Structure formats: structure tokens, C-alpha cells
Amino acid sequence: MLEIKEIEIEELLQISPGDRQVVDIRPTQTFARGSIEGALNIPAEELPDRIEEIRGKGKTYILCHTGEQSLEAAQELRQAGVDALSVRGGYRAYLKLQLARLMEEPTDPEEERRQIERSIIKKFRKTIWRPFTRGINDYELIRDGDRIAVCISGGKDSMLMAKLLQELHRHGKANFELVFLTMNPGYNEENWQLIQDNARLLGIPLTVFETDIFDTVAAIDKNPCYLCARMRRGYLYSHAKELGCNKIALGHHFDDVIETILLGMFYGGKIETMMPKLHSQNFEGMELIRPMYLVREEAVKAWRDYNHLCFIQCACRFTENCTSCGGAQGSKREEMKALIAELRQKSDVIEQNIFRSVHNVNLKTIIGYHKGDEVYNFLDDYYD
């Protein structure tokens, strides 16, 4: 067996982007969310068929999410005659390093925070602030007297949602309260520290509680992610209610909504979507709201990159192989992301039309529908 060589992320970044060949083997949709400058994306499953693209160009640095899959890829490439090194710690190590550097820079933390907040109102007024406030108003998500638990997972979406709600609280008309609620379901120490560092940088005062959800679902073979999500939602509702909140806010955005529409059609055989708000069935008096319902993911990423912020893509220690974390196994949602990206190249109205389709339903042309226990078929009154 050939000796596997690795390179530290700090050493790699000292090499000029023009003088290094970095091959990011994460899935294309994950790569699109962020990578090392100048990296070439060749998903792991395509690597054996694309070796000639990288052969003969000197050292090749292989990047995955954690540094584990890249070890195997580097081994295969070296056996094929490519001078390949694995990037130790992968893209996750890069994110951690970037955040550490950001925290250590000799800047005024308060001024930096104010600049980040100003960028929401000024630089991203059209793409983030206006869609956010329009969603709040159109769907009546916030009312006077609300006490909202803003659920922070540590990713870009929930962190931006927290900042948006902070700004609305400072400058909005409604009289409401915010609690920034964060659950630690068993994150590893590294990821948990990243979440706390980002919250401190952004001025988000976390209210933290711990659970053992990750340990509970560790032995589940069938749909562990579904079970984990359901359990997390229940714990968030429960703790929010204990804190006197009547609503929880989640960071789902426009892209999540239209992906859900397609998922329901293609894999569920039904037409439905993520609702902008809904009443809890298990926690009386509680409501779930999605304040970023009209904000597009590309705008969220642009805000993150403009402010040089680094967020973990997924903090779950059991999902190293899912595409949301940068692993090899695909998901149906990632499949929808890829499909929508392909459709976007053909028309710039398709995404908006998918969204509008569930706002503009013509019941006269629907074969059947159900609402609670009520079931309707067009034949019921066809001959009337």
C-alpha cells in the first residue's frame, strides 16, 4: 500500500491559488455553497473517469468535508500515478481556520458587528431585508405581544434569521420579544465551539439547553435524520414554551419551499409545501413561523461571503456522508436543488412560478383534494 500524505490547511493556504491544484471531491451542490479559492470540483464518484484532467500538473490536493474521504481518494490517485495529497481536516478545517482568523483580527468587534448589521439594511436591502419584511407582513408572522424563540442551529440560515429579527425588533413597529434558543443535541466539541464563536461575533445572546438526541438516534438504521428532526422540533417547542414563548422561528428560506413542492410531487404523489406559519398539534398555544420564507438562498450566501463569515454546513456528527455536510451520499432534497439549478439555466421565471403554483390553485381543474377529514373528488358534482 502506498504511503498516504497529508497537508495541513494552513500550509495549503500559504500556496498561491495560481500555483496549487485543489480538487474538491464533494458533491456539486455542496461545492457551490463554498470552497477554497481556485478549487476544481470533481465529485468523488466521477474522479476515476476524470483523472486525466489533473494528471501531470504537479501536486494535487484533495479536499472533502472532513479529510476522511479525501484520504481514500488520494490513495487511489497515487496508485494511478498522480502526486496527490489529502487535505487534513477537509473543508471543515478550512471553515474553522477562517473563523479563528476572523476572531483574532485586530478590529473593533462592535464596529464589525455594526457593519454586518448595516449590510443587511443597505447592501442587501433589496435581496434580503425587503423580502424578509414582506414575508412578515404578507403572512402576518409577528403580532404585538409575541414572545418568539428564534431557533439557532449554527448554520448561515438561522444566524441570518437571528440578525434579521434583531433588526426588526430594534426598528419595527410590532411590540414583541425575542429569545435566541440553541439546543446542543450532542455536537462534537469543535462544532459546538464554532456555533458559540459565531454567535459571539454576531452579537446573538444564546439561551442554551442540552439533550442526548444524537445518542438516542445513533443506533437507528431507518430514517435516523427524520427521527432526529422530529425530536429536535419537539424539544424546541417544549423549551420555548417553558420560557414563556408562544412561537418558534425556523430559518427555512424560499429555496426550501420550492424544493418541498417538487419533493411532494415527485416522491410523495401530492401537492403541498412548507407553510409560512402553522399551529403546533402537540403544544397547545404554540405556533411555528418561517420569517425568511421569501428570502432566496443565493442572497443568504452573498451576505455571508460579503461579510467574510464562516458557518458550519452541518453540525451533526452522524451525517458525515450526507450531501448537506459534503459527503458522498445524495439526498432527495439535493436532487431537487440540482434539478432547479438546471431549470434555472433555461428560464429565470421557473423558480418563482413553482412558488406561485401553490398560491394560485384553480380548484375547478383539481381531480381531488383533502382538507382534514374532508375528501373531494371532481366527480362528486360533475353531473350536477
mmCIF file with all atom_site columns, C-alpha atoms in Angstrom, residues 274-346:
data_model
loop_
_atom_site.group_PDB
_atom_site.id
_atom_site.type_symbol
_atom_site.label_atom_id
_atom_site.label_alt_id
_atom_site.label_comp_id
_atom_site.label_asym_id
_atom_site.label_entity_id
_atom_site.label_seq_id
_atom_site.pdbx_PDB_ins_code
_atom_site.Cartn_x
_atom_site.Cartn_y
_atom_site.Cartn_z
_atom_site.occupancy
_atom_site.B_iso_or_equiv
_atom_site.pdbx_formal_charge
_atom_site.auth_seq_id
_atom_site.auth_comp_id
_atom_site.auth_asym_id
_atom_site.auth_atom_id
_atom_site.pdbx_PDB_model_num
ATOM 1  C CA . MET A 1 274 ? -43.731 24.288 3.697   1.00 0.00 ? 274 MET A CA 1
ATOM 2  C CA . MET A 1 275 ? -46.206 26.699 5.234   1.00 0.00 ? 275 MET A CA 1
ATOM 3  C CA . PRO A 1 276 ? -45.049 30.176 6.316   1.00 0.00 ? 276 PRO A CA 1
ATOM 4  C CA . LYS A 1 277 ? -46.657 29.508 9.688   1.00 0.00 ? 277 LYS A CA 1
ATOM 5  C CA . LEU A 1 278 ? -48.591 26.696 11.337  1.00 0.00 ? 278 LEU A CA 1
ATOM 6  C CA . HIS A 1 279 ? -50.097 25.823 14.698  1.00 0.00 ? 279 HIS A CA 1
ATOM 7  C CA . SER A 1 280 ? -48.433 23.109 16.733  1.00 0.00 ? 280 SER A CA 1
ATOM 8  C CA . GLN A 1 281 ? -50.549 19.971 17.047  1.00 0.00 ? 281 GLN A CA 1
ATOM 9  C CA . ASN A 1 282 ? -48.789 18.783 20.198  1.00 0.00 ? 282 ASN A CA 1
ATOM 10 C CA . PHE A 1 283 ? -48.091 22.024 22.085  1.00 0.00 ? 283 PHE A CA 1
ATOM 11 C CA . GLU A 1 284 ? -51.266 23.996 22.648  1.00 0.00 ? 284 GLU A CA 1
ATOM 12 C CA . GLY A 1 285 ? -50.956 27.712 22.014  1.00 0.00 ? 285 GLY A CA 1
ATOM 13 C CA . MET A 1 286 ? -47.627 27.363 20.187  1.00 0.00 ? 286 MET A CA 1
ATOM 14 C CA . GLU A 1 287 ? -47.024 28.389 16.591  1.00 0.00 ? 287 GLU A CA 1
ATOM 15 C CA . LEU A 1 288 ? -44.156 27.856 14.140  1.00 0.00 ? 288 LEU A CA 1
ATOM 16 C CA . ILE A 1 289 ? -43.145 30.721 11.840  1.00 0.00 ? 289 ILE A CA 1
ATOM 17 C CA . ARG A 1 290 ? -40.657 30.944 8.972   1.00 0.00 ? 290 ARG A CA 1
ATOM 18 C CA . PRO A 1 291 ? -39.528 34.592 8.731   1.00 0.00 ? 291 PRO A CA 1
ATOM 19 C CA . MET A 1 292 ? -37.208 34.003 5.739   1.00 0.00 ? 292 MET A CA 1
ATOM 20 C CA . TYR A 1 293 ? -39.960 32.440 3.628   1.00 0.00 ? 293 TYR A CA 1
ATOM 21 C CA . LEU A 1 294 ? -39.350 34.855 0.717   1.00 0.00 ? 294 LEU A CA 1
ATOM 22 C CA . VAL A 1 295 ? -35.556 35.159 1.004   1.00 0.00 ? 295 VAL A CA 1
ATOM 23 C CA . ARG A 1 296 ? -33.542 33.231 -1.582  1.00 0.00 ? 296 ARG A CA 1
ATOM 24 C CA . GLU A 1 297 ? -30.595 31.079 -0.571  1.00 0.00 ? 297 GLU A CA 1
ATOM 25 C CA . GLU A 1 298 ? -28.271 32.804 -3.029  1.00 0.00 ? 298 GLU A CA 1
ATOM 26 C CA . ALA A 1 299 ? -28.881 36.066 -1.144  1.00 0.00 ? 299 ALA A CA 1
ATOM 27 C CA . VAL A 1 300 ? -28.065 34.383 2.172   1.00 0.00 ? 300 VAL A CA 1
ATOM 28 C CA . LYS A 1 301 ? -24.780 33.088 0.740   1.00 0.00 ? 301 LYS A CA 1
ATOM 29 C CA . ALA A 1 302 ? -23.972 36.501 -0.735  1.00 0.00 ? 302 ALA A CA 1
ATOM 30 C CA . TRP A 1 303 ? -24.477 38.141 2.684   1.00 0.00 ? 303 TRP A CA 1
ATOM 31 C CA . ARG A 1 304 ? -22.260 35.521 4.311   1.00 0.00 ? 304 ARG A CA 1
ATOM 32 C CA . ASP A 1 305 ? -19.469 35.936 1.772   1.00 0.00 ? 305 ASP A CA 1
ATOM 33 C CA . TYR A 1 306 ? -19.653 39.744 1.657   1.00 0.00 ? 306 TYR A CA 1
ATOM 34 C CA . ASN A 1 307 ? -19.069 39.877 5.405   1.00 0.00 ? 307 ASN A CA 1
ATOM 35 C CA . HIS A 1 308 ? -16.391 37.121 5.308   1.00 0.00 ? 308 HIS A CA 1
ATOM 36 C CA . LEU A 1 309 ? -18.401 34.960 7.679   1.00 0.00 ? 309 LEU A CA 1
ATOM 37 C CA . CYS A 1 310 ? -17.819 31.228 8.057   1.00 0.00 ? 310 CYS A CA 1
ATOM 38 C CA . PHE A 1 311 ? -20.607 28.935 9.198   1.00 0.00 ? 311 PHE A CA 1
ATOM 39 C CA . ILE A 1 312 ? -20.564 25.185 9.533   1.00 0.00 ? 312 ILE A CA 1
ATOM 40 C CA . GLN A 1 313 ? -22.743 23.497 6.923   1.00 0.00 ? 313 GLN A CA 1
ATOM 41 C CA . CYS A 1 314 ? -23.948 20.812 9.281   1.00 0.00 ? 314 CYS A CA 1
ATOM 42 C CA . ALA A 1 315 ? -23.028 20.148 12.894  1.00 0.00 ? 315 ALA A CA 1
ATOM 43 C CA . CYS A 1 316 ? -24.466 16.649 13.132  1.00 0.00 ? 316 CYS A CA 1
ATOM 44 C CA . ARG A 1 317 ? -21.784 14.119 13.981  1.00 0.00 ? 317 ARG A CA 1
ATOM 45 C CA . PHE A 1 318 ? -23.722 11.305 12.305  1.00 0.00 ? 318 PHE A CA 1
ATOM 46 C CA . THR A 1 319 ? -24.084 12.853 8.853   1.00 0.00 ? 319 THR A CA 1
ATOM 47 C CA . GLU A 1 320 ? -20.547 12.969 7.541   1.00 0.00 ? 320 GLU A CA 1
ATOM 48 C CA . ASN A 1 321 ? -21.786 11.190 4.399   1.00 0.00 ? 321 ASN A CA 1
ATOM 49 C CA . CYS A 1 322 ? -24.815 13.340 3.616   1.00 0.00 ? 322 CYS A CA 1
ATOM 50 C CA . THR A 1 323 ? -24.566 16.000 0.953   1.00 0.00 ? 323 THR A CA 1
ATOM 51 C CA . SER A 1 324 ? -25.562 18.797 3.258   1.00 0.00 ? 324 SER A CA 1
ATOM 52 C CA . CYS A 1 325 ? -22.302 18.107 5.036   1.00 0.00 ? 325 CYS A CA 1
ATOM 53 C CA . GLY A 1 326 ? -20.223 17.428 1.979   1.00 0.00 ? 326 GLY A CA 1
ATOM 54 C CA . GLY A 1 327 ? -20.188 13.665 1.888   1.00 0.00 ? 327 GLY A CA 1
ATOM 55 C CA . ALA A 1 328 ? -20.794 11.209 -0.909  1.00 0.00 ? 328 ALA A CA 1
ATOM 56 C CA . GLN A 1 329 ? -24.359 10.041 -0.480  1.00 0.00 ? 329 GLN A CA 1
ATOM 57 C CA . GLY A 1 330 ? -27.038 12.117 -2.162  1.00 0.00 ? 330 GLY A CA 1
ATOM 58 C CA . SER A 1 331 ? -30.449 13.043 -0.820  1.00 0.00 ? 331 SER A CA 1
ATOM 59 C CA . LYS A 1 332 ? -33.759 13.718 -2.495  1.00 0.00 ? 332 LYS A CA 1
ATOM 60 C CA . ARG A 1 333 ? -33.566 17.380 -1.480  1.00 0.00 ? 333 ARG A CA 1
ATOM 61 C CA . GLU A 1 334 ? -30.130 17.714 -3.057  1.00 0.00 ? 334 GLU A CA 1
ATOM 62 C CA . GLU A 1 335 ? -31.596 16.108 -6.152  1.00 0.00 ? 335 GLU A CA 1
ATOM 63 C CA . MET A 1 336 ? -34.265 18.822 -6.234  1.00 0.00 ? 336 MET A CA 1
ATOM 64 C CA . LYS A 1 337 ? -31.607 21.514 -5.797  1.00 0.00 ? 337 LYS A CA 1
ATOM 65 C CA . ALA A 1 338 ? -29.744 20.151 -8.805  1.00 0.00 ? 338 ALA A CA 1
ATOM 66 C CA . LEU A 1 339 ? -32.930 19.961 -10.878 1.00 0.00 ? 339 LEU A CA 1
ATOM 67 C CA . ILE A 1 340 ? -33.933 23.528 -10.040 1.00 0.00 ? 340 ILE A CA 1
ATOM 68 C CA . ALA A 1 341 ? -30.413 24.736 -10.858 1.00 0.00 ? 341 ALA A CA 1
ATOM 69 C CA . GLU A 1 342 ? -30.691 23.060 -14.256 1.00 0.00 ? 342 GLU A CA 1
ATOM 70 C CA . LEU A 1 343 ? -34.123 24.568 -14.901 1.00 0.00 ? 343 LEU A CA 1
ATOM 71 C CA . ARG A 1 344 ? -32.819 27.983 -13.871 1.00 0.00 ? 344 ARG A CA 1
ATOM 72 C CA . GLN A 1 345 ? -30.410 27.890 -16.794 1.00 0.00 ? 345 GLN A CA 1
ATOM 73 C CA . LYS A 1 346 ? -33.364 27.566 -19.164 1.00 0.00 ? 346 LYS A CA 1
#
